[in-house]
Amino acid sequence: QVQLVESGGGLVQAGGSLRLSCAASGRTFRSYAMGWFRQAPGKERDLVAAINWSGGNRYYVDSVKGRFTISRDNAKNTVYLQMNSLKPEDTAVYYCAAVFHSGPEAPKGEYEYNYWGRGTQVTVSS
């Protein structure tokens, strides 16, 4: 069982930065692939970035490439999402998700993740 708690959301002007953190419980964090998803009002929840168990493989959706960076610290049971050059269209609730997965690439599908945080709101003003 893994419990996930996100933090770091807030209100920021366009062009600004935020760093989201997701703290995970449990002793086997290093065995989990992690993902950051987001859901804007009236839209589906979509993958933003994912990282495999070791941190050696990372995936980004095209709209955030070059602006967002996902990373993890297995010693601290924490995954991060550094968000730079934020745009109003990045406004959403951001969710951290985990799945027990030892493969070289983190899963991309929402249905593949079975542990979820409660989300943190990110609002980017124009």
Coordinates of N, CA and C in Angstrom, one line a residue:
Q1 N 0.8 -1.2 0.0 CA 0.0 0.0 0.0 C 0.9 1.2 0.0
V2 N 0.6 2.2 -0.9 CA 1.3 3.4 -1.0 C 0.4 4.6 -0.8
Q3 N 0.7 5.5 0.0 CA 0.0 6.8 0.1 C 0.8 7.9 -0.4
L4 N 0.1 8.8 -1.2 CA 0.8 9.9 -1.9 C 0.2 11.2 -1.4
V5 N 1.1 12.2 -1.2 CA 0.6 13.5 -0.8 C 1.4 14.5 -1.6
E6 N 0.6 15.3 -2.4 CA 1.2 16.3 -3.2 C 1.2 17.6 -2.4
S7 N 2.2 18.5 -2.8 CA 2.3 19.8 -2.3 C 3.0 20.7 -3.3
G8 N 2.9 22.0 -3.1 CA 3.7 22.9 -3.9 C 2.8 23.7 -5.0
G9 N 1.6 23.4 -5.0 CA 0.7 24.1 -6.0 C 0.4 25.5 -5.5
G10 N -0.2 26.3 -6.4 CA -0.5 27.7 -6.0 C -0.8 28.5 -7.2
L11 N -0.9 29.8 -7.0 CA -1.2 30.8 -8.0 C 0.1 31.5 -8.5
V12 N 0.3 31.5 -9.8 CA 1.6 32.1 -10.3 C 1.2 32.8 -11.6
Q13 N 2.0 33.9 -11.9 CA 1.8 34.6 -13.2 C 2.4 33.8 -14.3
A14 N 1.9 34.0 -15.5 CA 2.5 33.4 -16.7 C 4.0 33.7 -16.8
G15 N 4.7 32.7 -17.1 CA 6.2 32.8 -17.2 C 6.9 32.5 -15.9
G16 N 6.1 32.3 -14.8 CA 6.7 31.9 -13.6 C 7.0 30.4 -13.4
S17 N 7.4 30.1 -12.2 CA 7.8 28.7 -11.9 C 7.1 28.2 -10.6
L18 N 6.9 26.9 -10.6 CA 6.5 26.2 -9.4 C 7.2 24.8 -9.4
R19 N 7.4 24.3 -8.2 CA 7.9 23.0 -8.0 C 6.9 22.2 -7.2
L20 N 6.3 21.1 -7.8 CA 5.5 20.2 -7.1 C 6.3 19.1 -6.5
S21 N 5.8 18.7 -5.3 CA 6.4 17.5 -4.6 C 5.4 16.5 -4.3
C22 N 5.7 15.3 -4.3 CA 4.8 14.2 -4.0 C 5.6 13.2 -3.0
A23 N 5.1 13.2 -1.8 CA 5.8 12.4 -0.8 C 5.0 11.1 -0.7
A24 N 5.8 10.0 -0.7 CA 5.2 8.6 -0.7 C 5.5 7.9 0.6
S25 N 4.5 7.2 1.1 CA 4.8 6.3 2.2 C 5.3 5.0 1.8
G26 N 5.8 4.2 2.7 CA 6.2 2.8 2.4 C 7.7 2.7 2.2
R27 N 8.2 1.5 2.3 CA 9.6 1.2 2.2 C 10.1 0.8 0.8
T28 N 9.1 0.6 -0.1 CA 9.5 0.1 -1.4 C 9.3 1.1 -2.5
F29 N 9.4 2.4 -2.2 CA 9.2 3.5 -3.2 C 10.1 3.3 -4.4
R30 N 11.3 2.8 -4.2 CA 12.2 2.7 -5.4 C 11.7 1.6 -6.3
S31 N 10.7 0.8 -6.0 CA 10.1 -0.2 -6.9 C 9.0 0.3 -7.7
Y32 N 8.6 1.6 -7.5 CA 7.4 2.1 -8.2 C 7.8 3.1 -9.3
A33 N 7.1 3.0 -10.4 CA 7.2 4.1 -11.4 C 6.2 5.1 -11.0
M34 N 6.5 6.4 -11.3 CA 5.7 7.5 -10.8 C 5.3 8.4 -12.0
G35 N 4.1 9.0 -11.9 CA 3.6 9.9 -12.9 C 3.0 11.1 -12.3
W36 N 3.0 12.2 -13.1 CA 2.3 13.4 -12.8 C 1.2 13.5 -13.9
F37 N 0.0 13.6 -13.4 CA -1.2 13.9 -14.3 C -1.8 15.2 -14.0
R38 N -2.6 15.7 -14.9 CA -3.3 17.0 -14.6 C -4.7 16.9 -15.2
Q39 N -5.6 17.6 -14.5 CA -7.0 17.7 -15.0 C -7.5 19.1 -14.9
A40 N -7.8 19.7 -16.1 CA -8.4 21.0 -16.1 C -9.9 20.9 -16.1
P41 N -10.5 22.0 -15.7 CA -12.0 21.9 -15.6 C -12.7 21.5 -16.9
G42 N -13.6 20.5 -16.8 CA -14.3 20.1 -18.0 C -13.5 19.2 -18.9
K43 N -12.3 18.8 -18.5 CA -11.4 18.0 -19.4 C -11.1 16.7 -18.6
E44 N -10.5 15.8 -19.4 CA -10.1 14.5 -18.8 C -8.7 14.7 -18.2
R45 N -8.4 13.7 -17.3 CA -7.1 13.7 -16.6 C -6.1 13.1 -17.6
D46 N -5.0 13.8 -17.8 CA -4.0 13.5 -18.8 C -2.6 13.4 -18.1
L47 N -1.8 12.5 -18.7 CA -0.4 12.4 -18.2 C 0.4 13.6 -18.6
V48 N 1.2 14.1 -17.7 CA 2.1 15.2 -18.0 C 3.5 14.7 -18.1
A49 N 3.9 13.9 -17.2 CA 5.3 13.4 -17.1 C 5.3 12.1 -16.3
A50 N 6.3 11.2 -16.6 CA 6.4 10.0 -15.9 C 7.9 9.6 -15.8
I51 N 8.2 8.9 -14.7 CA 9.6 8.5 -14.5 C 9.7 7.1 -14.0
N52 N 10.6 6.3 -14.5 CA 10.7 4.9 -14.1 C 11.3 4.8 -12.7
W53 N 11.4 3.6 -12.2 CA 11.8 3.3 -10.8 C 13.1 3.9 -10.5
S54 N 14.0 3.9 -11.4 CA 15.4 4.3 -11.1 C 15.6 5.8 -11.4
G55 N 14.7 6.4 -12.1 CA 14.9 7.8 -12.5 C 15.7 7.9 -13.8
G56 N 16.1 6.8 -14.4 CA 16.9 6.8 -15.6 C 16.1 7.0 -16.9
N57 N 14.8 6.9 -16.8 CA 14.0 7.1 -18.0 C 12.8 8.0 -17.6
R58 N 12.7 9.0 -18.4 CA 11.6 10.0 -18.2 C 10.8 10.3 -19.5
Y59 N 9.5 10.5 -19.3 CA 8.7 10.8 -20.4 C 7.9 12.2 -20.1
Y60 N 7.7 12.9 -21.2 CA 7.0 14.2 -21.1 C 6.0 14.3 -22.3
V61 N 4.8 14.8 -22.0 CA 3.9 15.1 -23.1 C 4.5 16.3 -23.8
D62 N 4.2 16.3 -25.1 CA 4.8 17.3 -26.0 C 4.6 18.8 -25.5
S63 N 3.5 19.1 -24.9 CA 3.1 20.4 -24.5 C 4.0 21.0 -23.4
V64 N 4.7 20.1 -22.7 CA 5.5 20.5 -21.5 C 7.0 20.3 -21.7
K65 N 7.4 19.7 -22.8 CA 8.8 19.4 -23.1 C 9.6 20.7 -23.1
G66 N 10.7 20.7 -22.5 CA 11.6 21.9 -22.4 C 11.2 22.8 -21.3
R67 N 10.0 22.6 -20.7 CA 9.5 23.5 -19.6 C 9.4 22.8 -18.3
F68 N 9.0 21.5 -18.3 CA 8.8 20.8 -17.0 C 9.9 19.7 -16.9
T69 N 10.3 19.4 -15.7 CA 11.3 18.4 -15.4 C 10.8 17.5 -14.2
I70 N 10.7 16.2 -14.5 CA 10.3 15.3 -13.5 C 11.6 14.6 -12.9
S71 N 11.6 14.5 -11.6 CA 12.8 13.8 -11.0 C 12.3 13.1 -9.7
R72 N 13.2 12.3 -9.2 CA 12.8 11.6 -7.9 C 14.0 11.4 -7.1
D73 N 13.7 11.3 -5.8 CA 14.8 11.1 -4.8 C 14.3 9.9 -4.0
N74 N 14.8 8.7 -4.3 CA 14.4 7.5 -3.7 C 14.8 7.4 -2.2
A75 N 15.8 8.1 -1.8 CA 16.1 8.2 -0.4 C 15.1 8.9 0.4
K76 N 14.4 9.9 -0.2 CA 13.4 10.7 0.5 C 12.0 10.3 0.1
N77 N 11.9 9.2 -0.7 CA 10.5 8.8 -1.1 C 9.7 9.9 -1.7
T78 N 10.3 10.7 -2.6 CA 9.7 11.9 -3.1 C 9.9 12.0 -4.6
V79 N 8.9 12.4 -5.3 CA 9.0 12.7 -6.7 C 8.6 14.2 -6.9
Y80 N 9.3 14.8 -7.8 CA 9.1 16.2 -8.0 C 8.7 16.5 -9.5
L81 N 8.1 17.7 -9.6 CA 7.8 18.2 -11.0 C 8.1 19.7 -10.9
Q82 N 9.3 20.0 -11.6 CA 9.7 21.4 -11.7 C 9.0 22.0 -12.9
M83 N 8.3 23.0 -12.8 CA 7.5 23.6 -13.8 C 8.0 25.1 -14.1
N84 N 8.6 25.3 -15.2 CA 9.1 26.6 -15.6 C 8.3 27.2 -16.8
S85 N 8.4 28.5 -17.0 CA 7.7 29.1 -18.1 C 6.3 28.7 -18.2
L86 N 5.6 28.8 -17.1 CA 4.2 28.4 -17.0 C 3.3 29.2 -17.9
K87 N 2.3 28.6 -18.4 CA 1.3 29.2 -19.3 C -0.1 29.1 -18.6
P88 N -1.0 30.0 -19.0 CA -2.4 29.8 -18.5 C -3.0 28.4 -18.8
E89 N -2.6 27.9 -19.9 CA -3.2 26.5 -20.2 C -2.6 25.4 -19.4
D90 N -1.6 25.7 -18.5 CA -1.1 24.7 -17.6 C -2.0 24.7 -16.3
T91 N -3.0 25.6 -16.2 CA -3.9 25.6 -15.1 C -4.7 24.3 -15.0
A92 N -4.6 23.6 -13.8 CA -5.2 22.4 -13.6 C -5.0 21.9 -12.2
V93 N -5.7 20.8 -11.8 CA -5.3 20.1 -10.6 C -4.3 19.0 -11.0
Y94 N -3.2 19.0 -10.3 CA -2.1 18.1 -10.6 C -2.1 16.9 -9.6
Y95 N -2.0 15.7 -10.2 CA -2.1 14.5 -9.4 C -0.8 13.7 -9.5
C96 N -0.3 13.2 -8.4 CA 0.8 12.3 -8.4 C 0.2 10.9 -8.4
A97 N 0.8 9.9 -9.1 CA 0.4 8.6 -9.2 C 1.5 7.6 -9.2
A98 N 1.3 6.4 -8.7 CA 2.3 5.4 -8.6 C 1.8 4.0 -9.0
V99 N 2.8 3.2 -9.5 CA 2.5 1.8 -9.9 C 3.7 1.0 -9.6
F100 N 3.5 -0.2 -9.1 CA 4.6 -1.1 -8.8 C 5.1 -1.6 -10.2
H101 N 6.3 -1.2 -10.6 CA 6.7 -1.4 -12.0 C 8.3 -1.3 -12.0
S102 N 8.9 -2.4 -12.5 CA 10.3 -2.4 -12.5 C 10.9 -2.4 -14.0
G103 N 10.0 -2.1 -14.9 CA 10.5 -2.0 -16.3 C 11.3 -0.8 -16.6
P104 N 11.9 -0.7 -17.8 CA 12.8 0.4 -18.1 C 12.0 1.7 -18.4
E105 N 10.7 1.6 -18.8 CA 10.0 2.8 -19.1 C 8.7 2.8 -18.2
A106 N 8.4 4.0 -17.7 CA 7.2 4.1 -16.8 C 6.0 4.0 -17.7
P107 N 4.9 3.4 -17.2 CA 3.6 3.4 -17.9 C 3.1 4.7 -18.3
K108 N 2.3 4.8 -19.4 CA 1.8 6.1 -19.9 C 0.3 6.2 -19.6
G109 N -0.4 5.1 -19.4 CA -1.8 5.2 -19.3 C -2.3 5.4 -17.9
E110 N -3.3 6.2 -17.8 CA -3.9 6.5 -16.5 C -4.4 5.3 -15.8
Y111 N -4.9 4.3 -16.5 CA -5.5 3.1 -16.0 C -4.4 2.2 -15.4
E112 N -3.2 2.4 -15.8 CA -2.1 1.6 -15.3 C -1.6 1.9 -13.9
Y113 N -2.0 3.1 -13.4 CA -1.5 3.5 -12.1 C -2.6 3.2 -11.1
N114 N -2.2 2.6 -10.0 CA -3.2 2.2 -9.0 C -3.1 2.9 -7.7
Y115 N -2.2 3.9 -7.5 CA -2.2 4.7 -6.3 C -2.2 6.2 -6.8
W116 N -3.0 6.9 -6.1 CA -3.2 8.3 -6.5 C -3.2 9.3 -5.2
G117 N -2.6 10.4 -5.4 CA -2.7 11.5 -4.4 C -4.1 12.2 -4.6
R118 N -4.3 13.2 -3.7 CA -5.6 13.9 -3.8 C -5.5 15.1 -4.7
G119 N -4.3 15.5 -5.1 CA -4.2 16.6 -6.1 C -3.8 17.9 -5.4
T120 N -3.2 18.7 -6.2 CA -2.8 20.1 -5.8 C -3.2 21.0 -7.0
Q121 N -3.8 22.1 -6.6 CA -4.2 23.1 -7.7 C -3.1 24.0 -8.1
V122 N -2.9 24.1 -9.4 CA -2.0 25.0 -10.0 C -2.8 26.0 -10.9
T123 N -2.7 27.3 -10.6 CA -3.4 28.3 -11.4 C -2.4 29.3 -11.9
V124 N -2.4 29.5 -13.3 CA -1.5 30.4 -13.9 C -2.3 31.5 -14.5
S125 N -2.0 32.7 -14.0 CA -2.7 33.9 -14.5 C -2.0 34.5 -15.7
S126 N -2.8 35.1 -16.6 CA -2.2 35.8 -17.8 C -1.8 37.2 -17.5

